[in-house]
């Protein structure tokens, strides 16, 4: 009996998830390998976040549509209901929590520093040396942007922060010497360094963080979506998706 009730509850929750929208729309900035990016061969949007989102949608019996948008417009799109959720390697921050609700975190990451192979920057400390003056590239509105901007201000540093809409443009700027380094999430930095000869990753991390999915406050989708995500974390699906993209 207890089992039947539990099953009914699960079904009810799933139906509620999908009653909201036959199709779930996900807002994402698809410039962020290995989490969300365009597959060179198929042209399709793929990656860790994408596969996790499809797995959740499947559990909820919904279709999934991904809307590729600028990273710093995703939270507004989530809040206004233009998309049902935002999944884009989103770091959980207290500031963002004022505007959106975050799911259970599904992985961790570090902010790291990507540099050209020939560089005078050898450690994160070099960024904090008040004698140094660098052009530091970030994606607008990311934690990389927020951290370095406030560190520059708080420590009276001479660097200029160059803000890009898409990471691809920051990587081009780094390759052509327009900027001296980039602050970006570690696995993404690894992907960019692998895809572009002449880029390297400093081996000290800049900040530790957790990734989660964001929803509008009081979103009716939240409970069912998060329950499905938690199941996928608990049964190892999320880890196996991560392992598929990131070598141990
Ligand atoms: N983790 C960082 C943040 O939340 C960067 C995320 C950037 N994501 C992207 N798909 N471009 O601010």
XYZ file of N, CA, C and O in Angstrom, residues 37-191:
620
model
N 27.917 23.089 -25.947
C 28.644 23.605 -27.122
C 28.105 22.918 -28.366
O 27.353 21.948 -28.269
N 28.487 23.450 -29.523
C 28.059 22.869 -30.796
C 29.059 21.813 -31.232
O 30.250 22.093 -31.333
N 28.568 20.628 -31.489
C 29.413 19.563 -32.000
C 29.893 19.966 -33.402
O 29.077 20.301 -34.251
N 31.212 19.937 -33.603
C 31.788 20.370 -34.883
C 31.206 19.601 -36.063
O 30.975 20.165 -37.123
N 31.001 18.296 -35.869
C 30.558 17.477 -36.994
C 29.063 17.555 -37.243
O 28.624 17.757 -38.364
N 28.281 17.423 -36.173
C 26.818 17.348 -36.380
C 26.158 18.725 -36.300
O 25.028 18.893 -36.727
N 26.858 19.699 -35.706
C 26.257 21.021 -35.536
C 25.231 21.054 -34.414
O 24.578 22.065 -34.171
N 25.079 19.924 -33.714
C 24.101 19.875 -32.624
C 24.679 20.386 -31.312
O 25.890 20.333 -31.104
N 23.773 20.875 -30.452
C 24.218 21.318 -29.130
C 24.378 20.080 -28.246
O 23.442 19.289 -28.106
N 25.569 19.899 -27.716
C 25.872 18.717 -26.900
C 26.572 19.154 -25.619
O 26.843 20.341 -25.435
N 26.873 18.193 -24.761
C 27.650 18.489 -23.570
C 27.021 17.912 -22.306
O 25.927 17.334 -22.336
N 27.723 18.079 -21.222
C 27.308 17.505 -19.941
C 25.937 18.057 -19.513
O 25.012 17.304 -19.195
N 25.809 19.381 -19.506
C 24.535 19.982 -19.083
C 23.398 19.516 -19.990
O 22.292 19.212 -19.523
N 23.696 19.475 -21.275
C 22.687 19.112 -22.271
C 22.200 17.686 -22.022
O 20.990 17.420 -21.999
N 23.139 16.774 -21.776
C 22.730 15.373 -21.554
C 21.980 15.209 -20.245
O 21.043 14.427 -20.153
N 22.401 15.952 -19.223
C 21.675 15.857 -17.945
C 20.257 16.400 -18.146
O 19.273 15.804 -17.699
N 20.139 17.519 -18.860
C 18.819 18.122 -19.088
C 17.915 17.171 -19.869
O 16.724 17.006 -19.537
N 18.472 16.501 -20.882
C 17.663 15.538 -21.641
C 17.226 14.379 -20.745
O 16.102 13.892 -20.852
N 18.131 13.943 -19.864
C 17.788 12.821 -18.978
C 16.667 13.218 -18.014
O 15.748 12.432 -17.763
N 16.717 14.452 -17.497
C 15.642 14.919 -16.608
C 14.337 15.017 -17.395
O 13.285 14.530 -16.953
N 14.400 15.617 -18.577
C 13.194 15.791 -19.396
C 12.569 14.442 -19.698
O 11.346 14.275 -19.623
N 13.420 13.468 -19.983
C 12.901 12.138 -20.287
C 12.169 11.551 -19.088
O 11.079 11.000 -19.209
N 12.762 11.714 -17.910
C 12.117 11.223 -16.683
C 10.765 11.881 -16.473
O 9.828 11.279 -15.971
N 10.681 13.167 -16.835
C 9.434 13.910 -16.622
C 8.461 13.709 -17.780
O 7.352 14.234 -17.766
N 8.913 13.002 -18.813
C 8.066 12.779 -19.985
C 7.867 14.037 -20.813
O 6.846 14.211 -21.476
N 8.846 14.933 -20.772
C 8.741 16.185 -21.540
C 9.738 16.178 -22.682
O 10.744 15.484 -22.636
N 9.452 17.027 -23.663
C 10.459 17.281 -24.688
C 11.352 18.402 -24.192
O 10.963 19.148 -23.295
N 12.512 18.520 -24.794
C 13.422 19.586 -24.373
C 13.821 20.426 -25.575
O 14.140 19.899 -26.634
N 13.762 21.732 -25.370
C 14.269 22.635 -26.415
C 15.325 23.529 -25.767
O 15.102 24.055 -24.682
N 16.452 23.689 -26.443
C 17.512 24.533 -25.880
C 17.550 25.860 -26.621
O 17.578 25.876 -27.849
N 17.486 26.936 -25.881
C 17.633 28.258 -26.502
C 19.011 28.803 -26.164
O 19.311 29.055 -25.002
N 19.802 28.967 -27.208
C 21.157 29.482 -27.026
C 21.063 31.003 -26.897
O 20.518 31.673 -27.762
N 21.549 31.515 -25.800
C 21.475 32.967 -25.584
C 22.732 33.458 -24.876
O 23.552 32.657 -24.427
N 22.844 34.760 -24.803
C 23.986 35.344 -24.114
C 23.928 34.943 -22.636
O 22.853 35.000 -22.035
N 25.072 34.605 -22.039
C 25.056 34.130 -20.652
C 24.373 35.128 -19.709
O 23.562 34.749 -18.871
N 24.690 36.407 -19.876
C 24.161 37.371 -18.900
C 22.687 37.716 -19.145
O 22.147 38.572 -18.441
N 22.036 37.050 -20.119
C 20.593 37.282 -20.239
C 19.781 36.067 -19.783
O 18.546 36.102 -19.799
N 20.456 35.004 -19.368
C 19.718 33.777 -19.020
C 18.847 33.980 -17.774
O 17.667 33.599 -17.757
N 19.407 34.593 -16.739
C 18.621 34.735 -15.498
C 17.372 35.578 -15.748
O 16.275 35.239 -15.278
N 17.500 36.632 -16.559
C 16.329 37.449 -16.880
C 15.307 36.616 -17.661
O 14.097 36.724 -17.423
N 15.800 35.770 -18.575
C 14.893 34.924 -19.365
C 14.172 33.923 -18.460
O 12.992 33.617 -18.657
N 14.884 33.426 -17.441
C 14.280 32.489 -16.484
C 13.214 33.221 -15.665
O 12.089 32.746 -15.499
N 13.560 34.398 -15.179
C 12.635 35.138 -14.300
C 11.375 35.577 -15.048
O 10.291 35.591 -14.478
N 11.535 35.929 -16.318
C 10.378 36.420 -17.066
C 9.557 35.272 -17.654
O 8.523 35.498 -18.264
N 10.048 34.032 -17.502
C 9.311 32.884 -18.029
C 9.553 32.642 -19.511
O 8.902 31.810 -20.133
N 10.491 33.355 -20.087
C 10.827 33.132 -21.496
C 11.386 31.713 -21.671
O 11.192 31.086 -22.701
N 12.101 31.230 -20.676
C 12.547 29.834 -20.664
C 12.126 29.228 -19.324
O 11.890 29.950 -18.355
N 12.021 27.870 -19.296
C 11.557 27.216 -18.064
C 12.655 27.070 -17.025
O 12.385 27.008 -15.836
N 13.888 26.957 -17.513
C 15.002 26.877 -16.560
C 16.285 27.306 -17.246
O 16.346 27.373 -18.485
N 17.285 27.612 -16.438
C 18.578 28.001 -16.981
C 19.602 26.963 -16.585
O 19.706 26.592 -15.408
N 20.329 26.440 -17.572
C 21.377 25.464 -17.266
C 22.541 25.792 -18.174
O 22.448 25.657 -19.395
N 23.626 26.250 -17.560
C 24.692 26.810 -18.375
C 25.988 26.874 -17.569
O 26.667 27.883 -17.556
N 26.251 25.790 -16.847
C 27.412 25.801 -15.957
C 27.264 26.876 -14.901
O 28.233 27.518 -14.502
N 26.023 27.067 -14.422
C 25.732 28.141 -13.464
C 26.321 27.858 -12.095
O 25.976 26.879 -11.439
N 27.177 28.731 -11.640
C 27.697 28.649 -10.287
C 26.644 29.188 -9.323
O 26.036 30.227 -9.585
N 26.468 28.469 -8.225
C 25.548 28.943 -7.194
C 26.202 30.115 -6.470
O 27.319 29.980 -5.964
N 25.550 31.267 -6.456
C 26.070 32.394 -5.667
C 24.924 32.999 -4.854
O 23.758 32.902 -5.249
N 25.285 33.612 -3.756
C 24.284 34.242 -2.889
C 23.538 35.330 -3.654
O 22.332 35.493 -3.532
N 24.292 36.063 -4.479
C 23.694 37.146 -5.247
C 22.624 36.627 -6.207
O 21.524 37.171 -6.289
N 22.953 35.553 -6.928
C 21.979 34.985 -7.873
C 20.769 34.429 -7.144
O 19.658 34.431 -7.685
N 21.011 33.921 -5.930
C 19.899 33.342 -5.151
C 18.824 34.365 -4.826
O 17.703 34.016 -4.476
N 19.180 35.632 -4.897
C 18.170 36.672 -4.657
C 17.127 36.664 -5.772
O 15.992 37.055 -5.570
N 17.542 36.240 -6.968
C 16.653 36.304 -8.131
C 16.093 34.969 -8.587
O 15.036 34.912 -9.204
N 16.838 33.897 -8.353
C 16.390 32.584 -8.825
C 16.555 31.544 -7.724
O 17.258 31.770 -6.739
N 15.870 30.396 -7.922
C 16.084 29.250 -7.042
C 17.018 28.275 -7.744
O 16.863 28.032 -8.946
N 17.977 27.731 -7.000
C 18.892 26.760 -7.581
C 18.492 25.343 -7.210
O 18.043 25.086 -6.086
N 18.702 24.427 -8.153
C 18.506 23.003 -7.894
C 19.593 22.526 -6.944
O 20.505 23.278 -6.594
N 19.517 21.255 -6.596
C 20.630 20.600 -5.921
C 21.847 20.689 -6.853
O 21.706 20.449 -8.051
N 23.022 21.061 -6.342
C 24.204 21.127 -7.222
C 24.504 19.754 -7.833
O 24.311 18.729 -7.187
N 24.932 19.755 -9.095
C 25.220 18.476 -9.758
C 26.689 18.255 -10.033
O 27.084 17.159 -10.426
N 27.514 19.288 -9.833
C 28.958 19.070 -9.972
C 29.707 20.274 -9.387
O 29.083 21.251 -8.958
N 31.021 20.168 -9.349
C 31.823 21.281 -8.838
C 32.796 21.754 -9.916
O 33.047 21.033 -10.878
N 33.307 22.950 -9.739
C 34.257 23.487 -10.710
C 35.171 24.472 -10.001
O 34.954 24.801 -8.835
N 36.196 24.908 -10.724
C 37.108 25.919 -10.183
C 37.252 27.002 -11.225
O 37.295 26.705 -12.422
N 37.364 28.234 -10.793
C 37.739 29.279 -11.740
C 39.232 29.154 -11.959
O 39.991 29.050 -10.997
N 39.656 29.143 -13.211
C 41.092 29.043 -13.468
C 41.545 30.090 -14.464
O 40.733 30.802 -15.033
N 42.841 30.124 -14.653
C 43.430 31.159 -15.495
C 44.039 30.493 -16.733
O 44.874 29.599 -16.623
N 43.562 30.938 -17.903
C 44.054 30.418 -19.174
C 45.014 31.455 -19.753
O 44.667 32.640 -19.823
N 46.203 31.001 -20.138
C 47.233 31.943 -20.616
C 47.821 31.442 -21.936
O 47.721 30.260 -22.246
N 48.449 32.346 -22.707
C 49.190 31.871 -23.878
C 50.422 31.125 -23.375
O 50.917 31.414 -22.282
N 50.919 30.183 -24.163
C 52.069 29.385 -23.712
C 53.263 30.291 -23.352
O 53.972 30.041 -22.395
N 53.445 31.352 -24.136
C 54.517 32.314 -23.839
C 53.913 33.430 -23.002
O 53.213 34.281 -23.542
N 54.169 33.406 -21.718
C 53.534 34.416 -20.864
C 54.403 34.711 -19.665
O 55.216 33.875 -19.258
N 54.219 35.901 -19.097
C 54.947 36.205 -17.865
C 54.084 35.846 -16.652
O 54.532 35.961 -15.517
N 52.842 35.413 -16.920
C 51.961 35.051 -15.801
C 52.194 33.585 -15.461
O 51.901 32.705 -16.267
N 52.744 33.336 -14.288
C 53.026 31.937 -13.964
C 52.180 31.423 -12.808
O 52.101 30.231 -12.594
N 51.551 32.329 -12.069
C 50.672 31.855 -11.006
C 49.603 32.915 -10.746
O 49.725 34.055 -11.204
N 48.580 32.521 -10.004
C 47.502 33.449 -9.675
C 48.055 34.662 -8.920
O 47.551 35.771 -9.062
N 49.141 34.441 -8.151
C 49.740 35.545 -7.398
C 50.156 36.696 -8.311
O 50.110 37.863 -7.911
N 50.562 36.343 -9.534
C 50.969 37.393 -10.473
C 49.817 38.353 -10.756
O 50.042 39.517 -11.084
N 48.607 37.853 -10.658
C 47.443 38.722 -10.895
C 47.224 39.672 -9.723
O 46.576 40.699 -9.854
N 47.762 39.303 -8.568
C 47.557 40.137 -7.370
C 48.735 41.049 -7.079
O 48.725 41.782 -6.098
N 49.753 40.979 -7.920
C 50.914 41.851 -7.743
C 50.570 43.251 -8.267
O 50.290 43.421 -9.450
N 50.600 44.269 -7.390
C 50.156 45.608 -7.788
C 51.050 46.249 -8.857
O 50.655 47.241 -9.477
N 52.244 45.680 -9.083
C 53.113 46.228 -10.130
C 52.675 45.769 -11.519
O 53.033 46.378 -12.523
N 51.944 44.675 -11.569
C 51.563 44.114 -12.869
C 50.333 44.803 -13.443
O 49.470 45.293 -12.704
N 50.303 44.826 -14.768
C 49.157 45.414 -15.441
C 48.790 44.527 -16.618
O 49.515 44.472 -17.605
N 47.678 43.813 -16.487
C 47.285 42.879 -17.542
C 45.912 43.231 -18.081
O 45.100 43.871 -17.407
N 45.672 42.729 -19.303
C 44.322 42.765 -19.855
C 43.740 41.374 -19.610
O 44.255 40.383 -20.127
N 42.692 41.338 -18.789
C 42.146 40.048 -18.369
C 40.774 39.841 -19.005
O 39.859 40.648 -18.815
N 40.634 38.766 -19.778
C 39.376 38.492 -20.481
C 38.430 37.643 -19.641
O 38.856 36.718 -18.952
N 37.147 37.987 -19.702
C 36.115 37.206 -19.003
C 34.853 37.202 -19.868
O 34.744 37.989 -20.806
N 33.908 36.334 -19.533
C 32.584 36.429 -20.143
C 31.724 37.306 -19.243
O 31.740 37.150 -18.017
N 30.990 38.223 -19.885
C 30.171 39.177 -19.117
C 29.219 38.459 -18.157
O 28.496 37.545 -18.557
N 29.235 38.886 -16.923
C 28.258 38.394 -15.949
C 28.595 37.058 -15.321
O 27.838 36.541 -14.503
N 29.741 36.480 -15.670
C 30.117 35.205 -15.049
C 30.780 35.464 -13.700
O 31.167 36.596 -13.393
N 30.959 34.397 -12.942
C 31.654 34.558 -11.665
C 33.095 34.997 -11.920
O 33.653 35.761 -11.134
N 33.697 34.534 -13.020
C 35.049 34.989 -13.368
C 35.090 36.506 -13.459
O 35.994 37.156 -12.925
N 34.077 37.069 -14.120
C 33.948 38.524 -14.254
C 33.779 39.167 -12.864
O 34.517 40.081 -12.479
N 32.826 38.641 -12.098
C 32.531 39.251 -10.793
C 33.737 39.209 -9.862
O 34.086 40.208 -9.231
N 34.416 38.043 -9.804
C 35.539 37.908 -8.864
C 36.695 38.828 -9.244
O 37.218 39.541 -8.408
N 37.088 38.770 -10.525
C 38.279 39.546 -10.894
C 37.965 41.042 -10.819
O 38.791 41.828 -10.364
N 36.746 41.414 -11.198
C 36.383 42.828 -11.133
C 36.461 43.325 -9.696
O 37.021 44.393 -9.424
N 35.953 42.519 -8.756
C 35.987 43.015 -7.380
C 37.396 42.914 -6.791
O 37.793 43.763 -6.004
N 38.184 41.912 -7.218
C 39.574 41.845 -6.735
C 40.398 43.034 -7.236
O 41.223 43.569 -6.502
N 40.165 43.412 -8.487
C 40.904 44.547 -9.046
C 40.563 45.812 -8.265
O 41.447 46.568 -7.848
N 39.266 45.983 -8.025
C 38.842 47.182 -7.276
C 39.346 47.145 -5.838
O 39.953 48.092 -5.354
N 39.125 46.023 -5.161
C 39.451 45.940 -3.734
C 40.945 46.097 -3.477
O 41.343 46.611 -2.435
N 41.778 45.636 -4.431
C 43.221 45.690 -4.198
C 43.913 46.804 -4.972
O 45.143 46.844 -5.030
N 43.130 47.673 -5.576
C 43.700 48.781 -6.341
C 44.658 48.317 -7.431
O 45.716 48.911 -7.628
N 44.302 47.227 -8.133
C 45.195 46.683 -9.169
C 45.038 47.456 -10.480
O 44.026 48.133 -10.686
N 46.079 47.316 -11.322
C 46.093 48.131 -12.547
C 45.435 47.444 -13.753
O 45.303 48.045 -14.809
N 45.069 46.186 -13.599
C 44.542 45.431 -14.756
C 43.283 46.065 -15.331
O 42.531 46.724 -14.624
N 43.060 45.775 -16.631
C 41.746 46.118 -17.176
C 41.014 44.807 -17.444
O 41.612 43.806 -17.842
N 39.718 44.796 -17.153
C 38.913 43.588 -17.374
C 38.194 43.752 -18.706
O 37.454 44.712 -18.904
N 38.481 42.841 -19.651
C 37.856 42.893 -20.979
C 36.704 41.898 -20.984
O 36.912 40.704 -20.770
N 35.493 42.422 -21.225
C 34.309 41.557 -21.107
C 33.763 41.144 -22.468
O 33.503 41.985 -23.310
N 33.583 39.845 -22.655
C 33.107 39.304 -23.937
C 31.741 38.652 -23.751
O 31.451 38.103 -22.684
N 30.923 38.707 -24.822
C 29.623 38.026 -24.782
C 29.792 36.520 -24.841
O 29.098 35.779 -24.162
N 30.688 36.106 -25.734
C 30.876 34.670 -25.941
C 32.339 34.313 -25.700
O 33.245 35.067 -26.070
N 32.552 33.152 -25.096
C 33.918 32.730 -24.798
C 34.777 32.603 -26.044
O 35.986 32.848 -25.995
N 34.154 32.203 -27.175
C 34.920 32.042 -28.410
C 35.692 33.310 -28.743
O 36.852 33.255 -29.170
N 35.041 34.463 -28.529
C 35.692 35.737 -28.858
C 36.850 36.021 -27.894
O 37.865 36.590 -28.290
N 36.689 35.643 -26.649
C 37.767 35.836 -25.672
C 38.958 34.961 -26.043
O 40.118 35.398 -25.965
N 38.681 33.732 -26.477
C 39.770 32.825 -26.869
C 40.509 33.406 -28.079
O 41.746 33.391 -28.122
N 39.766 33.946 -29.047
C 40.407 34.563 -30.218
C 41.308 35.717 -29.779
O 42.428 35.877 -30.281
N 40.803 36.518 -28.836
C 41.567 37.667 -28.341
C 42.843 37.197 -27.639
O 43.905 37.805 -27.781
N 42.736 36.101 -26.928
C 43.898 35.560 -26.213
C 44.930 35.045 -27.224
O 46.128 35.299 -27.095
N 44.440 34.357 -28.242
C 45.342 33.792 -29.253
C 46.056 34.891 -30.035
O 47.203 34.726 -30.446
N 45.369 36.024 -30.236
C 45.983 37.083 -31.037
C 46.740 38.092 -30.170
O 47.220 39.103 -30.670
N 46.804 37.838 -28.863
C 47.587 38.701 -27.982
C 46.874 39.982 -27.557
O 47.488 40.857 -26.960
N 45.581 40.074 -27.846
C 44.832 41.271 -27.431
C 44.613 41.301 -25.923
O 44.416 42.353 -25.339
N 44.541 40.128 -25.317
C 44.444 40.051 -23.856
C 45.555 39.134 -23.353
O 46.111 38.345 -24.122
N 45.879 39.267 -22.064
C 47.006 38.508 -21.508
C 46.589 37.188 -20.883
O 47.397 36.263 -20.755
N 45.348 37.116 -20.419
C 44.871 35.864 -19.840
C 43.352 35.904 -19.795
O 42.734 36.937 -20.103
N 42.765 34.771 -19.437
C 41.311 34.670 -19.348
C 40.971 33.980 -18.044
O 41.645 33.029 -17.660
N 39.927 34.449 -17.368
C 39.447 33.723 -16.184
C 38.239 32.915 -16.645
O 37.253 33.472 -17.146
N 38.336 31.617 -16.499
C 37.261 30.746 -16.987
C 37.247 29.457 -16.167
O 38.249 29.088 -15.556
N 36.111 28.778 -16.163
C 35.968 27.544 -15.390
C 36.970 26.481 -15.868
O 37.230 26.365 -17.062
N 37.490 25.695 -14.924
C 38.639 24.824 -15.232
C 38.459 23.862 -16.398
O 39.305 23.784 -17.274
N 37.343 23.127 -16.422
C 37.204 22.135 -17.496
C 37.031 22.796 -18.855
O 37.373 22.234 -19.887
N 36.486 23.989 -18.830
C 36.297 24.744 -20.069
C 37.668 25.230 -20.543
O 37.995 25.162 -21.733
N 38.479 25.668 -19.592
C 39.849 26.077 -19.914
C 40.612 24.900 -20.513
O 41.331 25.052 -21.506
N 40.428 23.717 -19.933
C 41.096 22.519 -20.464
C 40.652 22.283 -21.910
O 41.468 22.043 -22.801
N 39.346 22.395 -22.162
C 38.830 22.177 -23.526
C 39.417 23.187 -24.498
O 39.812 22.833 -25.603
